């Protein structure tokens, strides 16, 4: 039986692994289908402290992994198919059927941005297509941008991007927006924001050298295709937390994000902790994920030494 299993190897899981390994807890870390997490899908990261010139996402994650390995964290390939937190020790079943038993578990499986699923989109992520204005807005100073989506996050991303861009056009497939009135009003009052409503995105179009040129859309009113020219396309249609494999073993909110006790990483199950984007509906940054990974490791240490009082007053799992 293990003392602690960490599920996921993004900034949250790897930071937890570094702290746990340095506390002599010999963590077992399960990599999942995306070893290194979301940052392995991007190019330059300019806002992770400690790298004044920026650092490539995959290199940052490789460094974190090496740091965890240096102190004795043990990595396992594969992904978790199901968990049983109803009895102790906890059981975690990997794809292929291997069952791992552990006294504690740290859940750091992230949240995946939703994409449009159109041609030209995936191959240009980090090269003109983005799902994170906070991360990538700065790269588009003086440029023209498109934001796809009609909810609060699309309005928020568009407003934020007007700090850098000369013009931001919000593209939405319906005439009506889902966003709250206050967020719509704020976007409508912003003179840098334009609107391309009732347009269905069809393809991210690039120039010969690969640079993003714009978005091909269908105008739903007349049915004709149009090219909305821009230097970058921000897709803001939401995120899906990676919690399906939990099967209700810990409490989640109505969108599937794990609920933690405020200011901690404790879930409703004593000994199970959650950190990073899988429990964060608000910040979703590498540094906040790493910070909460540190918290999860320290919470876990406290639990294992028997000095944690579990006074849960939030929702319970299904
Ligand atoms: C293209 C892009 C660019 C970004 N740029 C920046 C940036 O510049 N700065 C910044 O601060 N943030 C950036 N972000 C956001 C940042 O990447 C995330 O906030 C951060 O990675 C979240 O870390 P995490 O550890 O919570 O989860 P993730 O990085 O999402 O890692 C989740 C891990 O869980 C694993 N996993 C999932 N399901 C299972 C399972 N069933 N079994 C086992 N393992 C599983 C995955 O394999 C992965 O290793 C960017 C995101 C994207 C997509």
PDB file of N, CA, C and O in Angstrom, residues 69-123:
ATOM      1  N   UNK A  69      11.392  13.981  -9.515  1.00  0.00           N
ATOM      2  CA  UNK A  69      12.126  12.703  -9.576  1.00  0.00           C
ATOM      3  C   UNK A  69      13.385  12.752  -8.716  1.00  0.00           C
ATOM      4  O   UNK A  69      13.747  11.774  -8.070  1.00  0.00           O
ATOM      5  N   UNK A  70      14.021  13.923  -8.714  1.00  0.00           N
ATOM      6  CA  UNK A  70      15.261  14.085  -7.941  1.00  0.00           C
ATOM      7  C   UNK A  70      15.059  13.740  -6.468  1.00  0.00           C
ATOM      8  O   UNK A  70      15.946  13.230  -5.803  1.00  0.00           O
ATOM      9  N   UNK A  71      13.854  14.009  -5.957  1.00  0.00           N
ATOM     10  CA  UNK A  71      13.604  13.758  -4.531  1.00  0.00           C
ATOM     11  C   UNK A  71      12.883  12.422  -4.288  1.00  0.00           C
ATOM     12  O   UNK A  71      12.445  12.140  -3.188  1.00  0.00           O
ATOM     13  N   UNK A  72      12.706  11.643  -5.366  1.00  0.00           N
ATOM     14  CA  UNK A  72      12.192  10.283  -5.168  1.00  0.00           C
ATOM     15  C   UNK A  72      10.748  10.037  -5.569  1.00  0.00           C
ATOM     16  O   UNK A  72      10.211   8.972  -5.265  1.00  0.00           O
ATOM     17  N   UNK A  73      10.089  10.989  -6.261  1.00  0.00           N
ATOM     18  CA  UNK A  73       8.719  10.706  -6.741  1.00  0.00           C
ATOM     19  C   UNK A  73       8.820   9.626  -7.823  1.00  0.00           C
ATOM     20  O   UNK A  73       9.730   9.643  -8.636  1.00  0.00           O
ATOM     21  N   UNK A  74       7.839   8.697  -7.792  1.00  0.00           N
ATOM     22  CA  UNK A  74       7.851   7.596  -8.766  1.00  0.00           C
ATOM     23  C   UNK A  74       6.700   7.792  -9.757  1.00  0.00           C
ATOM     24  O   UNK A  74       5.549   7.940  -9.335  1.00  0.00           O
ATOM     25  N   UNK A  75       7.026   7.795 -11.053  1.00  0.00           N
ATOM     26  CA  UNK A  75       6.003   8.076 -12.068  1.00  0.00           C
ATOM     27  C   UNK A  75       5.487   6.783 -12.689  1.00  0.00           C
ATOM     28  O   UNK A  75       6.238   5.847 -12.898  1.00  0.00           O
ATOM     29  N   UNK A  76       4.191   6.745 -12.972  1.00  0.00           N
ATOM     30  CA  UNK A  76       3.568   5.597 -13.656  1.00  0.00           C
ATOM     31  C   UNK A  76       2.838   6.097 -14.899  1.00  0.00           C
ATOM     32  O   UNK A  76       2.089   7.073 -14.834  1.00  0.00           O
ATOM     33  N   UNK A  77       3.047   5.383 -16.015  1.00  0.00           N
ATOM     34  CA  UNK A  77       2.281   5.694 -17.236  1.00  0.00           C
ATOM     35  C   UNK A  77       0.823   5.310 -17.030  1.00  0.00           C
ATOM     36  O   UNK A  77       0.523   4.535 -16.145  1.00  0.00           O
ATOM     37  N   UNK A  78      -0.016   5.780 -17.915  1.00  0.00           N
ATOM     38  CA  UNK A  78      -1.405   5.330 -17.895  1.00  0.00           C
ATOM     39  C   UNK A  78      -2.323   6.325 -17.218  1.00  0.00           C
ATOM     40  O   UNK A  78      -1.874   7.338 -16.690  1.00  0.00           O
ATOM     41  N   UNK A  79      -3.575   6.016 -17.273  1.00  0.00           N
ATOM     42  CA  UNK A  79      -4.573   6.922 -16.708  1.00  0.00           C
ATOM     43  C   UNK A  79      -5.522   6.155 -15.804  1.00  0.00           C
ATOM     44  O   UNK A  79      -5.622   4.931 -15.872  1.00  0.00           O
ATOM     45  N   UNK A  80      -6.184   6.898 -14.950  1.00  0.00           N
ATOM     46  CA  UNK A  80      -7.076   6.279 -13.959  1.00  0.00           C
ATOM     47  C   UNK A  80      -8.465   6.111 -14.565  1.00  0.00           C
ATOM     48  O   UNK A  80      -9.047   7.055 -15.096  1.00  0.00           O
ATOM     49  N   UNK A  81      -8.956   4.880 -14.460  1.00  0.00           N
ATOM     50  CA  UNK A  81     -10.270   4.585 -15.038  1.00  0.00           C
ATOM     51  C   UNK A  81     -11.380   4.745 -14.000  1.00  0.00           C
ATOM     52  O   UNK A  81     -12.448   5.235 -14.302  1.00  0.00           O
ATOM     53  N   UNK A  82     -11.085   4.294 -12.780  1.00  0.00           N
ATOM     54  CA  UNK A  82     -12.078   4.486 -11.714  1.00  0.00           C
ATOM     55  C   UNK A  82     -11.438   4.491 -10.327  1.00  0.00           C
ATOM     56  O   UNK A  82     -10.276   4.097 -10.183  1.00  0.00           O
ATOM     57  N   UNK A  83     -12.191   4.976  -9.354  1.00  0.00           N
ATOM     58  CA  UNK A  83     -11.674   5.044  -7.986  1.00  0.00           C
ATOM     59  C   UNK A  83     -12.735   4.478  -7.038  1.00  0.00           C
ATOM     60  O   UNK A  83     -13.927   4.493  -7.360  1.00  0.00           O
ATOM     61  N   UNK A  84     -12.264   3.977  -5.907  1.00  0.00           N
ATOM     62  CA  UNK A  84     -13.199   3.596  -4.837  1.00  0.00           C
ATOM     63  C   UNK A  84     -12.705   4.256  -3.555  1.00  0.00           C
ATOM     64  O   UNK A  84     -11.689   3.858  -2.988  1.00  0.00           O
ATOM     65  N   UNK A  85     -13.418   5.300  -3.148  1.00  0.00           N
ATOM     66  CA  UNK A  85     -13.042   6.026  -1.927  1.00  0.00           C
ATOM     67  C   UNK A  85     -13.987   5.665  -0.775  1.00  0.00           C
ATOM     68  O   UNK A  85     -13.996   6.322   0.249  1.00  0.00           O
ATOM     69  N   UNK A  86     -14.805   4.592  -0.986  1.00  0.00           N
ATOM     70  CA  UNK A  86     -15.799   4.264   0.048  1.00  0.00           C
ATOM     71  C   UNK A  86     -15.180   3.453   1.171  1.00  0.00           C
ATOM     72  O   UNK A  86     -15.774   3.290   2.222  1.00  0.00           O
ATOM     73  N   UNK A  87     -13.997   2.852   0.910  1.00  0.00           N
ATOM     74  CA  UNK A  87     -13.338   2.089   1.985  1.00  0.00           C
ATOM     75  C   UNK A  87     -11.850   2.428   2.016  1.00  0.00           C
ATOM     76  O   UNK A  87     -11.319   3.019   1.071  1.00  0.00           O
ATOM     77  N   UNK A  88     -11.200   2.025   3.107  1.00  0.00           N
ATOM     78  CA  UNK A  88      -9.763   2.293   3.242  1.00  0.00           C
ATOM     79  C   UNK A  88      -8.995   0.986   3.261  1.00  0.00           C
ATOM     80  O   UNK A  88      -9.477   0.030   3.852  1.00  0.00           O
ATOM     81  N   UNK A  89      -7.798   0.937   2.652  1.00  0.00           N
ATOM     82  CA  UNK A  89      -7.203   2.010   1.880  1.00  0.00           C
ATOM     83  C   UNK A  89      -8.019   2.309   0.615  1.00  0.00           C
ATOM     84  O   UNK A  89      -8.771   1.471   0.146  1.00  0.00           O
ATOM     85  N   UNK A  90      -7.847   3.530   0.087  1.00  0.00           N
ATOM     86  CA  UNK A  90      -8.529   3.890  -1.159  1.00  0.00           C
ATOM     87  C   UNK A  90      -7.999   3.024  -2.289  1.00  0.00           C
ATOM     88  O   UNK A  90      -6.823   2.638  -2.279  1.00  0.00           O
ATOM     89  N   UNK A  91      -8.886   2.747  -3.257  1.00  0.00           N
ATOM     90  CA  UNK A  91      -8.442   1.978  -4.426  1.00  0.00           C
ATOM     91  C   UNK A  91      -8.564   2.824  -5.676  1.00  0.00           C
ATOM     92  O   UNK A  91      -9.580   3.490  -5.892  1.00  0.00           O
ATOM     93  N   UNK A  92      -7.524   2.769  -6.491  1.00  0.00           N
ATOM     94  CA  UNK A  92      -7.493   3.516  -7.753  1.00  0.00           C
ATOM     95  C   UNK A  92      -7.175   2.506  -8.845  1.00  0.00           C
ATOM     96  O   UNK A  92      -6.140   1.830  -8.804  1.00  0.00           O
ATOM     97  N   UNK A  93      -8.064   2.386  -9.828  1.00  0.00           N
ATOM     98  CA  UNK A  93      -7.871   1.397 -10.886  1.00  0.00           C
ATOM     99  C   UNK A  93      -7.378   2.077 -12.157  1.00  0.00           C
ATOM    100  O   UNK A  93      -8.000   3.010 -12.659  1.00  0.00           O
ATOM    101  N   UNK A  94      -6.236   1.577 -12.656  1.00  0.00           N
ATOM    102  CA  UNK A  94      -5.678   2.140 -13.883  1.00  0.00           C
ATOM    103  C   UNK A  94      -6.301   1.446 -15.090  1.00  0.00           C
ATOM    104  O   UNK A  94      -6.797   0.320 -14.981  1.00  0.00           O
ATOM    105  N   UNK A  95      -6.221   2.098 -16.231  1.00  0.00           N
ATOM    106  CA  UNK A  95      -6.657   1.492 -17.489  1.00  0.00           C
ATOM    107  C   UNK A  95      -5.839   0.206 -17.637  1.00  0.00           C
ATOM    108  O   UNK A  95      -4.650   0.180 -17.336  1.00  0.00           O
ATOM    109  N   UNK A  96      -6.488  -0.904 -17.985  1.00  0.00           N
ATOM    110  CA  UNK A  96      -5.794  -2.188 -18.042  1.00  0.00           C
ATOM    111  C   UNK A  96      -6.066  -3.018 -16.795  1.00  0.00           C
ATOM    112  O   UNK A  96      -5.750  -4.202 -16.755  1.00  0.00           O
ATOM    113  N   UNK A  97      -6.626  -2.374 -15.752  1.00  0.00           N
ATOM    114  CA  UNK A  97      -7.091  -3.158 -14.599  1.00  0.00           C
ATOM    115  C   UNK A  97      -6.204  -3.141 -13.373  1.00  0.00           C
ATOM    116  O   UNK A  97      -6.616  -3.623 -12.322  1.00  0.00           O
ATOM    117  N   UNK A  98      -4.972  -2.624 -13.463  1.00  0.00           N
ATOM    118  CA  UNK A  98      -4.107  -2.608 -12.275  1.00  0.00           C
ATOM    119  C   UNK A  98      -4.737  -1.752 -11.167  1.00  0.00           C
ATOM    120  O   UNK A  98      -5.179  -0.621 -11.432  1.00  0.00           O
ATOM    121  N   UNK A  99      -4.776  -2.319  -9.953  1.00  0.00           N
ATOM    122  CA  UNK A  99      -5.368  -1.571  -8.832  1.00  0.00           C
ATOM    123  C   UNK A  99      -4.256  -1.121  -7.885  1.00  0.00           C
ATOM    124  O   UNK A  99      -3.421  -1.916  -7.466  1.00  0.00           O
ATOM    125  N   UNK A 100      -4.237   0.188  -7.576  1.00  0.00           N
ATOM    126  CA  UNK A 100      -3.270   0.728  -6.620  1.00  0.00           C
ATOM    127  C   UNK A 100      -4.024   1.079  -5.347  1.00  0.00           C
ATOM    128  O   UNK A 100      -5.148   1.604  -5.401  1.00  0.00           O
ATOM    129  N   UNK A 101      -3.404   0.781  -4.204  1.00  0.00           N
ATOM    130  CA  UNK A 101      -4.042   1.108  -2.924  1.00  0.00           C
ATOM    131  C   UNK A 101      -3.233   2.189  -2.222  1.00  0.00           C
ATOM    132  O   UNK A 101      -2.004   2.174  -2.252  1.00  0.00           O
ATOM    133  N   UNK A 102      -3.946   3.116  -1.591  1.00  0.00           N
ATOM    134  CA  UNK A 102      -3.237   4.226  -0.963  1.00  0.00           C
ATOM    135  C   UNK A 102      -4.023   4.776   0.226  1.00  0.00           C
ATOM    136  O   UNK A 102      -5.253   4.733   0.252  1.00  0.00           O
ATOM    137  N   UNK A 103      -3.249   5.309   1.174  1.00  0.00           N
ATOM    138  CA  UNK A 103      -3.890   5.938   2.336  1.00  0.00           C
ATOM    139  C   UNK A 103      -4.528   7.269   1.974  1.00  0.00           C
ATOM    140  O   UNK A 103      -5.511   7.680   2.563  1.00  0.00           O
ATOM    141  N   UNK A 104      -3.890   7.982   1.031  1.00  0.00           N
ATOM    142  CA  UNK A 104      -4.416   9.292   0.614  1.00  0.00           C
ATOM    143  C   UNK A 104      -4.294   9.423  -0.904  1.00  0.00           C
ATOM    144  O   UNK A 104      -3.497   8.714  -1.535  1.00  0.00           O
ATOM    145  N   UNK A 105      -5.086  10.337  -1.465  1.00  0.00           N
ATOM    146  CA  UNK A 105      -5.049  10.576  -2.919  1.00  0.00           C
ATOM    147  C   UNK A 105      -5.116  12.084  -3.164  1.00  0.00           C
ATOM    148  O   UNK A 105      -5.896  12.789  -2.505  1.00  0.00           O
ATOM    149  N   UNK A 106      -4.293  12.554  -4.087  1.00  0.00           N
ATOM    150  CA  UNK A 106      -4.382  13.958  -4.529  1.00  0.00           C
ATOM    151  C   UNK A 106      -4.884  13.967  -5.979  1.00  0.00           C
ATOM    152  O   UNK A 106      -4.283  13.344  -6.860  1.00  0.00           O
ATOM    153  N   UNK A 107      -5.996  14.655  -6.182  1.00  0.00           N
ATOM    154  CA  UNK A 107      -6.599  14.739  -7.517  1.00  0.00           C
ATOM    155  C   UNK A 107      -6.138  16.031  -8.186  1.00  0.00           C
ATOM    156  O   UNK A 107      -6.411  17.128  -7.686  1.00  0.00           O
ATOM    157  N   UNK A 108      -5.426  15.901  -9.303  1.00  0.00           N
ATOM    158  CA  UNK A 108      -4.924  17.097 -10.014  1.00  0.00           C
ATOM    159  C   UNK A 108      -5.042  16.855 -11.513  1.00  0.00           C
ATOM    160  O   UNK A 108      -4.069  16.933 -12.246  1.00  0.00           O
ATOM    161  N   UNK A 109      -6.265  16.533 -11.931  1.00  0.00           N
ATOM    162  CA  UNK A 109      -6.482  16.092 -13.312  1.00  0.00           C
ATOM    163  C   UNK A 109      -6.886  17.227 -14.253  1.00  0.00           C
ATOM    164  O   UNK A 109      -7.206  16.978 -15.416  1.00  0.00           O
ATOM    165  N   UNK A 110      -6.896  18.457 -13.776  1.00  0.00           N
ATOM    166  CA  UNK A 110      -7.078  19.602 -14.670  1.00  0.00           C
ATOM    167  C   UNK A 110      -8.481  19.757 -15.239  1.00  0.00           C
ATOM    168  O   UNK A 110      -9.427  19.034 -14.889  1.00  0.00           O
ATOM    169  N   UNK A 111      -8.604  20.740 -16.102  1.00  0.00           N
ATOM    170  CA  UNK A 111      -9.865  20.992 -16.820  1.00  0.00           C
ATOM    171  C   UNK A 111      -9.485  21.287 -18.257  1.00  0.00           C
ATOM    172  O   UNK A 111      -8.549  22.041 -18.510  1.00  0.00           O
ATOM    173  N   UNK A 112     -10.181  20.664 -19.190  1.00  0.00           N
ATOM    174  CA  UNK A 112      -9.818  20.859 -20.598  1.00  0.00           C
ATOM    175  C   UNK A 112     -10.676  21.952 -21.206  1.00  0.00           C
ATOM    176  O   UNK A 112     -11.903  21.937 -21.051  1.00  0.00           O
ATOM    177  N   UNK A 113     -10.011  22.875 -21.917  1.00  0.00           N
ATOM    178  CA  UNK A 113     -10.763  23.908 -22.630  1.00  0.00           C
ATOM    179  C   UNK A 113     -11.567  23.239 -23.738  1.00  0.00           C
ATOM    180  O   UNK A 113     -11.105  22.286 -24.352  1.00  0.00           O
ATOM    181  N   UNK A 114     -12.772  23.742 -23.942  1.00  0.00           N
ATOM    182  CA  UNK A 114     -13.572  23.216 -25.056  1.00  0.00           C
ATOM    183  C   UNK A 114     -13.124  23.903 -26.332  1.00  0.00           C
ATOM    184  O   UNK A 114     -12.853  25.119 -26.324  1.00  0.00           O
ATOM    185  N   UNK A 115     -13.058  23.137 -27.388  1.00  0.00           N
ATOM    186  CA  UNK A 115     -12.678  23.699 -28.690  1.00  0.00           C
ATOM    187  C   UNK A 115     -13.851  23.590 -29.656  1.00  0.00           C
ATOM    188  O   UNK A 115     -14.835  22.897 -29.395  1.00  0.00           O
ATOM    189  N   UNK A 116     -13.722  24.268 -30.798  1.00  0.00           N
ATOM    190  CA  UNK A 116     -14.810  24.290 -31.771  1.00  0.00           C
ATOM    191  C   UNK A 116     -14.839  23.018 -32.614  1.00  0.00           C
ATOM    192  O   UNK A 116     -15.883  22.660 -33.161  1.00  0.00           O
ATOM    193  N   UNK A 117     -13.665  22.369 -32.733  1.00  0.00           N
ATOM    194  CA  UNK A 117     -13.586  21.151 -33.548  1.00  0.00           C
ATOM    195  C   UNK A 117     -13.642  21.441 -35.032  1.00  0.00           C
ATOM    196  O   UNK A 117     -14.218  20.664 -35.800  1.00  0.00           O
ATOM    197  N   UNK A 118     -13.060  22.569 -35.451  1.00  0.00           N
ATOM    198  CA  UNK A 118     -13.092  22.927 -36.876  1.00  0.00           C
ATOM    199  C   UNK A 118     -11.675  22.807 -37.465  1.00  0.00           C
ATOM    200  O   UNK A 118     -10.691  22.862 -36.725  1.00  0.00           O
ATOM    201  N   UNK A 119     -11.560  22.645 -38.783  1.00  0.00           N
ATOM    202  CA  UNK A 119     -10.241  22.559 -39.393  1.00  0.00           C
ATOM    203  C   UNK A 119      -9.397  23.800 -39.086  1.00  0.00           C
ATOM    204  O   UNK A 119      -9.937  24.909 -38.981  1.00  0.00           O
ATOM    205  N   UNK A 120      -8.095  23.586 -38.922  1.00  0.00           N
ATOM    206  CA  UNK A 120      -7.171  24.694 -38.694  1.00  0.00           C
ATOM    207  C   UNK A 120      -7.067  25.099 -37.232  1.00  0.00           C
ATOM    208  O   UNK A 120      -6.223  25.914 -36.880  1.00  0.00           O
ATOM    209  N   UNK A 121      -7.912  24.535 -36.376  1.00  0.00           N
ATOM    210  CA  UNK A 121      -7.941  24.984 -34.979  1.00  0.00           C
ATOM    211  C   UNK A 121      -6.818  24.347 -34.154  1.00  0.00           C
ATOM    212  O   UNK A 121      -5.915  25.042 -33.671  1.00  0.00           O
ATOM    213  N   UNK A 122      -6.823  23.013 -34.031  1.00  0.00           N
ATOM    214  CA  UNK A 122      -5.854  22.334 -33.156  1.00  0.00           C
ATOM    215  C   UNK A 122      -4.416  22.585 -33.586  1.00  0.00           C
ATOM    216  O   UNK A 122      -3.546  22.832 -32.766  1.00  0.00           O
ATOM    217  N   UNK A 123      -4.169  22.550 -34.898  1.00  0.00           N
ATOM    218  CA  UNK A 123      -2.785  22.707 -35.378  1.00  0.00           C
ATOM    219  C   UNK A 123      -2.249  24.120 -35.135  1.00  0.00           C
ATOM    220  O   UNK A 123      -1.049  24.352 -35.243  1.00  0.00           O
TER     221      UNK A 123
END
